[in-house]
mmCIF file of C-alpha atoms in Angstrom:
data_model
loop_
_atom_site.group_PDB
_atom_site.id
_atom_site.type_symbol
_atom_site.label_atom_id
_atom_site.label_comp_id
_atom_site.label_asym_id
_atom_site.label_seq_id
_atom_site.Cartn_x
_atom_site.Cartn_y
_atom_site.Cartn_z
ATOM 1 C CA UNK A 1 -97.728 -97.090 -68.034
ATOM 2 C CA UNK A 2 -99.661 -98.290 -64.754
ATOM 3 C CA UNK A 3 -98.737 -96.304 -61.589
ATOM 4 C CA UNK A 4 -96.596 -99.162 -60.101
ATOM 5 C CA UNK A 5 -94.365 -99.188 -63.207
ATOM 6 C CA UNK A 6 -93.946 -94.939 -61.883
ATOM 7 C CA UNK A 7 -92.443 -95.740 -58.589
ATOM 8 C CA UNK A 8 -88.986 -95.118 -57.470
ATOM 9 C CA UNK A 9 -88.197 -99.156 -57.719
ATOM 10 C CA UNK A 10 -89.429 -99.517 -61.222
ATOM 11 C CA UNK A 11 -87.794 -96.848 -62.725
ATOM 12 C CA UNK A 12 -84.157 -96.684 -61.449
ATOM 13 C CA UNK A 13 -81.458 -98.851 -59.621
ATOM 14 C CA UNK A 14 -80.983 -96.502 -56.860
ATOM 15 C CA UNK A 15 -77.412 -98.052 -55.945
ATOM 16 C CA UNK A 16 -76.728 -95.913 -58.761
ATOM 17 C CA UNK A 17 -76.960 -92.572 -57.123
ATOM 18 C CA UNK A 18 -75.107 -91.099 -53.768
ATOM 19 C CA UNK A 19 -78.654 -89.861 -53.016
ATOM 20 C CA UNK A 20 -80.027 -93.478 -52.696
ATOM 21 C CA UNK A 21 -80.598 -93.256 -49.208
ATOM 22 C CA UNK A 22 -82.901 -90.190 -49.597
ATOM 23 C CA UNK A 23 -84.469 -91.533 -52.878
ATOM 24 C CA UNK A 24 -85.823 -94.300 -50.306
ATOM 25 C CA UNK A 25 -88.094 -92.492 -48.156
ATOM 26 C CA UNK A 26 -90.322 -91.382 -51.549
ATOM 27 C CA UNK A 27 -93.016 -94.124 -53.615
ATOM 28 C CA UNK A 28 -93.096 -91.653 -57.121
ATOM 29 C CA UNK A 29 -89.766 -89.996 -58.047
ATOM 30 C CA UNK A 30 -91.294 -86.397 -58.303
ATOM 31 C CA UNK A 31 -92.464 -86.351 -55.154
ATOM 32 C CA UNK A 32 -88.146 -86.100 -54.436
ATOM 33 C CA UNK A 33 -88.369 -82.678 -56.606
ATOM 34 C CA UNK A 34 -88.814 -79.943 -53.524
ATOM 35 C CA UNK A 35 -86.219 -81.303 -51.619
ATOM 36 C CA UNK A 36 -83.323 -81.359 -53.738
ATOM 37 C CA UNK A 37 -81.850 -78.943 -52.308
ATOM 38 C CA UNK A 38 -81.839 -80.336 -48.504
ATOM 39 C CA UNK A 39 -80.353 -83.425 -49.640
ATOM 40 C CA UNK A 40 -77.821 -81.923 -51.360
ATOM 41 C CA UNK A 41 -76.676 -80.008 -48.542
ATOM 42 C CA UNK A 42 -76.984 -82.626 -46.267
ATOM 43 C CA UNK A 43 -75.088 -85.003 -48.156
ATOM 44 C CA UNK A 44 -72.440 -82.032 -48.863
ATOM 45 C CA UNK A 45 -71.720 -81.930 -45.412
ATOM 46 C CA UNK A 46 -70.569 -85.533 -44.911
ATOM 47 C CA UNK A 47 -68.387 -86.141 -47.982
ATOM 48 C CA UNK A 48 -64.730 -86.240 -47.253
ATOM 49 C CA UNK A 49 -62.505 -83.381 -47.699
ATOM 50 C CA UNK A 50 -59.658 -85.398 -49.240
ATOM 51 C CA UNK A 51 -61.802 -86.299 -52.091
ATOM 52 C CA UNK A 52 -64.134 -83.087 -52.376
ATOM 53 C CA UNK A 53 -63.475 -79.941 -52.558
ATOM 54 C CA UNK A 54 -65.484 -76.861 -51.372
ATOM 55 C CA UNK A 55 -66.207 -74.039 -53.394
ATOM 56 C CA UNK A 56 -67.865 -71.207 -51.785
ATOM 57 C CA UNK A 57 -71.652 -71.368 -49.959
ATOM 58 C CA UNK A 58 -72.796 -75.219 -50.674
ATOM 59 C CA UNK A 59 -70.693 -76.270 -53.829
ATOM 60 C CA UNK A 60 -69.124 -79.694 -53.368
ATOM 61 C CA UNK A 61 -66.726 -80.985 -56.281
ATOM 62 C CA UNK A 62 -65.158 -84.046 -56.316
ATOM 63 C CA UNK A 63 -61.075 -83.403 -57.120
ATOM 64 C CA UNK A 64 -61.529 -85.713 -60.385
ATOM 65 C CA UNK A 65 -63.850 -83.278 -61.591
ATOM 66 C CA UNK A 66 -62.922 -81.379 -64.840
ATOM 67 C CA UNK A 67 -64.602 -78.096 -65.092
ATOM 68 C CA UNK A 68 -64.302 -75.636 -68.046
ATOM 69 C CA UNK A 69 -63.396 -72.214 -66.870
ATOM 70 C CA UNK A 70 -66.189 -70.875 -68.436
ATOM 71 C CA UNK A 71 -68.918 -72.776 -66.685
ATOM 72 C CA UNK A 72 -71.170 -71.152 -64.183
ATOM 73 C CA UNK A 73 -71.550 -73.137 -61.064
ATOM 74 C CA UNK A 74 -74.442 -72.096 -58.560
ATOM 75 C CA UNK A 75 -75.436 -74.282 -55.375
ATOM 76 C CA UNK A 76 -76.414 -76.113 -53.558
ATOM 77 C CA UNK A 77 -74.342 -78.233 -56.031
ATOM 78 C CA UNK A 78 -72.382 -81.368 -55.494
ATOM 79 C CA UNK A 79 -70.520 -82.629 -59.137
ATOM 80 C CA UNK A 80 -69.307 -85.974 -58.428
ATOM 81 C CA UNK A 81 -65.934 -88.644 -59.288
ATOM 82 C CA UNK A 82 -64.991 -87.840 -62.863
ATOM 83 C CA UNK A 83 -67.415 -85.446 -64.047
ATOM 84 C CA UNK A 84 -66.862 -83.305 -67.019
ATOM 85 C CA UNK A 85 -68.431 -79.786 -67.151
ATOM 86 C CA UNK A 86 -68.142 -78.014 -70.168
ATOM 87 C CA UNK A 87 -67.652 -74.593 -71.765
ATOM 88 C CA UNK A 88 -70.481 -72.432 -70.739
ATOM 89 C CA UNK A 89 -72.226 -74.863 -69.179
ATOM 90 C CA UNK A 90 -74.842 -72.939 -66.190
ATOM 91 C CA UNK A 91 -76.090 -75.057 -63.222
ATOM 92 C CA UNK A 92 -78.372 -73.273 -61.399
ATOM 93 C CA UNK A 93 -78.063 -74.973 -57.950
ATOM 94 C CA UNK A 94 -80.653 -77.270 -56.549
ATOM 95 C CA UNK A 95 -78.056 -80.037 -58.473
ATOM 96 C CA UNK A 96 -76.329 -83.240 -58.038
ATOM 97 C CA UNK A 97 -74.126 -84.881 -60.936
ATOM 98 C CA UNK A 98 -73.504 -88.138 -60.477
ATOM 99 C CA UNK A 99 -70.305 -90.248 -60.750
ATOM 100 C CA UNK A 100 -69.190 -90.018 -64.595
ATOM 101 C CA UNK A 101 -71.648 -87.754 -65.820
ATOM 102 C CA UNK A 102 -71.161 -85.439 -68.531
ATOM 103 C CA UNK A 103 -72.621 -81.577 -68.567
ATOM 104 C CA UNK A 104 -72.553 -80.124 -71.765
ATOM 105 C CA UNK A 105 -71.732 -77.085 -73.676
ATOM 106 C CA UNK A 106 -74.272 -74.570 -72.827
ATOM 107 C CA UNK A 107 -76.292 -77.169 -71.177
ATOM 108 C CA UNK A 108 -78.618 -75.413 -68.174
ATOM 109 C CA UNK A 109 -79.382 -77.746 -64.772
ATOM 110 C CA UNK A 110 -82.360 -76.459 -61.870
ATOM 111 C CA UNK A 111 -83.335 -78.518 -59.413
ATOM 112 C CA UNK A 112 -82.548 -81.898 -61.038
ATOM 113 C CA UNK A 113 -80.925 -85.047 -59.742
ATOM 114 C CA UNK A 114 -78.785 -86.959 -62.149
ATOM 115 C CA UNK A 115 -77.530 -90.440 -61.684
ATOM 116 C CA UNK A 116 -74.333 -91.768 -62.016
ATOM 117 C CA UNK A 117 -72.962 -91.874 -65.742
ATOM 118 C CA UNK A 118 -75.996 -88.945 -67.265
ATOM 119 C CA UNK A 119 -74.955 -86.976 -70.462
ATOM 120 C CA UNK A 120 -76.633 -83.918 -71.200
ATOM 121 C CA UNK A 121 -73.645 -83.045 -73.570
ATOM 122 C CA UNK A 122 -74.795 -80.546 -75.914
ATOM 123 C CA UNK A 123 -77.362 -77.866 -75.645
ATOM 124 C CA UNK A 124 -79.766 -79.421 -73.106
ATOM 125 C CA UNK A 125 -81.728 -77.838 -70.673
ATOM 126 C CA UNK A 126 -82.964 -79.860 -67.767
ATOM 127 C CA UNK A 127 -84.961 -78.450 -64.792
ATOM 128 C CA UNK A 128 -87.074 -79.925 -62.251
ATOM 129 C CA UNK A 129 -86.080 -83.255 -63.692
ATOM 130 C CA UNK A 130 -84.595 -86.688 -62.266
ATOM 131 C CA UNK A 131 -82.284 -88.833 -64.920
ATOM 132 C CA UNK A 132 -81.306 -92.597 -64.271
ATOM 133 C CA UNK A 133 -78.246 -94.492 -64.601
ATOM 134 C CA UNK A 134 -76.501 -93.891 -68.219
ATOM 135 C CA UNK A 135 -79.772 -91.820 -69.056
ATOM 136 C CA UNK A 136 -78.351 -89.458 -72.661
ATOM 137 C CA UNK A 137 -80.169 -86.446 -74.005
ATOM 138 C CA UNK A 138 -79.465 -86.279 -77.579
ATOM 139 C CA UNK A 139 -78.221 -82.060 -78.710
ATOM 140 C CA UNK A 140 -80.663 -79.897 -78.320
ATOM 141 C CA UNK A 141 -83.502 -81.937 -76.487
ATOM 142 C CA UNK A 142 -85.028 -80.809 -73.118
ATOM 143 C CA UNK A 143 -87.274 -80.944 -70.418
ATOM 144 C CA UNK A 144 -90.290 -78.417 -70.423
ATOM 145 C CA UNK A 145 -91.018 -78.274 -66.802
ATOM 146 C CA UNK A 146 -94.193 -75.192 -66.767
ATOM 147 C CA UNK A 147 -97.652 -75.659 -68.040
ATOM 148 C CA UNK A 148 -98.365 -72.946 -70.589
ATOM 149 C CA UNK A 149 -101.390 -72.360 -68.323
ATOM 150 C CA UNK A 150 -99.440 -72.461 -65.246
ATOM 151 C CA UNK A 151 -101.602 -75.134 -63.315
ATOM 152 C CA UNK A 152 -100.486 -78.378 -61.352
ATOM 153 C CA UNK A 153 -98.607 -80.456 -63.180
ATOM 154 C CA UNK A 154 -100.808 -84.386 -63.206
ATOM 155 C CA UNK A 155 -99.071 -87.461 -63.990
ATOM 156 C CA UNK A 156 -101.255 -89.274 -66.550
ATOM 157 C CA UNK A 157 -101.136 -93.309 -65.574
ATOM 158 C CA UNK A 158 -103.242 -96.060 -67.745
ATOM 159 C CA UNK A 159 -104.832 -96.387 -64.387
ATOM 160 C CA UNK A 160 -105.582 -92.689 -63.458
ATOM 161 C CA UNK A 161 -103.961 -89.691 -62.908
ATOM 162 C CA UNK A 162 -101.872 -88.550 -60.136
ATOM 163 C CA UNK A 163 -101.875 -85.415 -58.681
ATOM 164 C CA UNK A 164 -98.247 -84.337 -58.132
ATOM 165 C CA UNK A 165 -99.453 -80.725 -56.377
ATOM 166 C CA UNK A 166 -96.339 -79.340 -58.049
ATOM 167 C CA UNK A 167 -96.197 -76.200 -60.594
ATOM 168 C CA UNK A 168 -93.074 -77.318 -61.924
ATOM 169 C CA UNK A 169 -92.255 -81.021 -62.958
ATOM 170 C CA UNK A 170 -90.145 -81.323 -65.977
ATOM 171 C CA UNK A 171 -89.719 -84.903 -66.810
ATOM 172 C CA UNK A 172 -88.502 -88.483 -65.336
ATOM 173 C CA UNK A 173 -85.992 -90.698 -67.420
ATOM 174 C CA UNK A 174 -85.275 -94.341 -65.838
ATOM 175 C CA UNK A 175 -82.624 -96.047 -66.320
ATOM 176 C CA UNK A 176 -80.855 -96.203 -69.812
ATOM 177 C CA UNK A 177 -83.068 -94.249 -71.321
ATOM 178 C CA UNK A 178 -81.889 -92.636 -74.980
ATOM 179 C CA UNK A 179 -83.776 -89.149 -75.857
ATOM 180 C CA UNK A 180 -83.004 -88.167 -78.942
ATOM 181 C CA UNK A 181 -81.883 -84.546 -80.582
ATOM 182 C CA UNK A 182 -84.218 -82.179 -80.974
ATOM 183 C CA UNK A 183 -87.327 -83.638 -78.551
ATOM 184 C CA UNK A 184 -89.278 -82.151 -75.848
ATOM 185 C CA UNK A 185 -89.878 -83.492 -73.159
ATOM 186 C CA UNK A 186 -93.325 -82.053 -71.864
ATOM 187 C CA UNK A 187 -94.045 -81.165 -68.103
ATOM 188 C CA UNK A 188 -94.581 -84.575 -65.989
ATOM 189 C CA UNK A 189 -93.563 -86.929 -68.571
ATOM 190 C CA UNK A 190 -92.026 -90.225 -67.281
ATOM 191 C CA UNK A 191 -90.243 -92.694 -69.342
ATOM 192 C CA UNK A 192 -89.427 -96.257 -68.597
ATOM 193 C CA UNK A 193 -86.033 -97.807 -68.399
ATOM 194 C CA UNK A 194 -84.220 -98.828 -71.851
ATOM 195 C CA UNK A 195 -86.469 -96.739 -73.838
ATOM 196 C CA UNK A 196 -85.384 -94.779 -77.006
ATOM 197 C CA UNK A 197 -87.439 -91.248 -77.887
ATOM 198 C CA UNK A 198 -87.149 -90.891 -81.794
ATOM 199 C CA UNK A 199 -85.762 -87.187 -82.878
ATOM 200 C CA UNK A 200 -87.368 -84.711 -82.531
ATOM 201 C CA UNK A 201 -90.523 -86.164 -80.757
ATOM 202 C CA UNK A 202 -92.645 -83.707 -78.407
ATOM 203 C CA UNK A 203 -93.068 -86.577 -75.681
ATOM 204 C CA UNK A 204 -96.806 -86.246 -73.037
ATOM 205 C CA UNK A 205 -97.824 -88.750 -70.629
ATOM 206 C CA UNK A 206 -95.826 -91.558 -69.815
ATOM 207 C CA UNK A 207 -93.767 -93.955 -72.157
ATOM 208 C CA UNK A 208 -93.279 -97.901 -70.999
ATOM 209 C CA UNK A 209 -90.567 -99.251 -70.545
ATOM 210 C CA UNK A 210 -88.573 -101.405 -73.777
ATOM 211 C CA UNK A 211 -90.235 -99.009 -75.735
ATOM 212 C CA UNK A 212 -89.716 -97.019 -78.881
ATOM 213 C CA UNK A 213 -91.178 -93.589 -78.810
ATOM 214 C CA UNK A 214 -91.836 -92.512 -82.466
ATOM 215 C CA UNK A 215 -94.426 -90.303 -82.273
ATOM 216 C CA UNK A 216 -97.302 -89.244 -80.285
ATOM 217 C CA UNK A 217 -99.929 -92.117 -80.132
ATOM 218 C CA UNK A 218 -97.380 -94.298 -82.322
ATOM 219 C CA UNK A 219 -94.804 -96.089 -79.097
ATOM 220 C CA UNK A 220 -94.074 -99.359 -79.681
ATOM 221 C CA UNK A 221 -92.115 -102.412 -77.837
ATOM 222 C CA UNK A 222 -88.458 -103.757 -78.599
ATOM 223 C CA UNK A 223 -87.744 -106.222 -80.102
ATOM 224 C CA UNK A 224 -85.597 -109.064 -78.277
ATOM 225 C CA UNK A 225 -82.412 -109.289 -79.748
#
């Protein structure tokens, strides 16, 4: 993946996100990641009061919302139309859930953005992260967003690396993207739109998009259909 095919326009259809205004003012999606929380407030404070509620200190949920009673909510959080938490689900603040997105049981969210229509449905954990439109994490997959040796996270391009200056950078999903059960997805890994990650896969670098992640060093195109 060249660095052009990393910007904010070639990974996501930003019409699919109430944060598409703010998305705007970035080029690379991660450079988004330490202001989460400031847009989330900000855009907290103008939605309507007959269609959100407020819950506390910066906690925004749209009245559709169905949220188990066992779910921990933190914010600054704003859960969007029609947007199913479930049991023992903990978001950590730093959040926005898109319209029709689904938060799973025991699923954990930090400082992530998700678009409009996102499942993380079973057991994911997702920090420092943005997911496109209809993005799915399979059970059990996640983003590792650290470096075991605690430096900068890079982005690794086919055209040179990108310095990102952040410690923690979990991953990027575009649009459509399938991750499937089981995977990791290591710090500052970006896949393209309509890819598929196979099970279990420990994902580095960046995957293009129409592709088919098998295995490390093994990714290869779709086939039209």
């Amino acid at each position: 993946m060249k660095k052009e095919q990393m910007t904010m326009e070639a990974l996501f259809d930003t019409e699919k996100t109430m944060a598409k205004e703010y998305l705007a003012k970035y080029t690379y999606p991660w450079e988004v990641l330490p202001h989460i929380g400031e847009i989330v407030k900000d855009l907290g404070e103008k939605l309507s009061e007959e269609d959100y509620e407020r819950r506390g200190e910066d906690v925004w949920i749209h009245k559709s919302a169905v949220i188990a009673s066992t779910a921990t909510l933190k914010g600054p959080l704003i859960l969007g139309k029609d947007v199913e938490v479930r049991p023992g689900a903990f978001i950590r603040g730093n959040v926005l859930v898109g319209e029709g997105s689904v938060v799973g049981n025991s699923t954990e969210l930090k400082n992530v953005i998700l678009f409009d229509s996102v499942q993380v449905p079973h057991y994911n954990y997702v920090g420092d992260s943005i997911l496109g439109y209809k993005s799915h994490m399979g059970a059990a997959s996640l983003t590792s967003n650290v470096k075991s040796d605690k430096t900068l996270v890079k982005v690794h391009g086919e055209d040179g690396d990108i310095e990102t200056g952040l410690k923690k950078f979990g991953a990027v999903l575009g649009d459509y993207v399938e991750v499937g059960c089981g995977s990791v997805l290591n710090p500052g890994a970006v896949v393209g739109s309509h890819s598929n990650i196979y099970p279990l896969s420990s994902v580095r670098g960046c995957v293009d998009k129409n592709s088919i992640y098998k295995r490390e060093g093994v990714i290869v195109e779709k086939e039209e259909r």
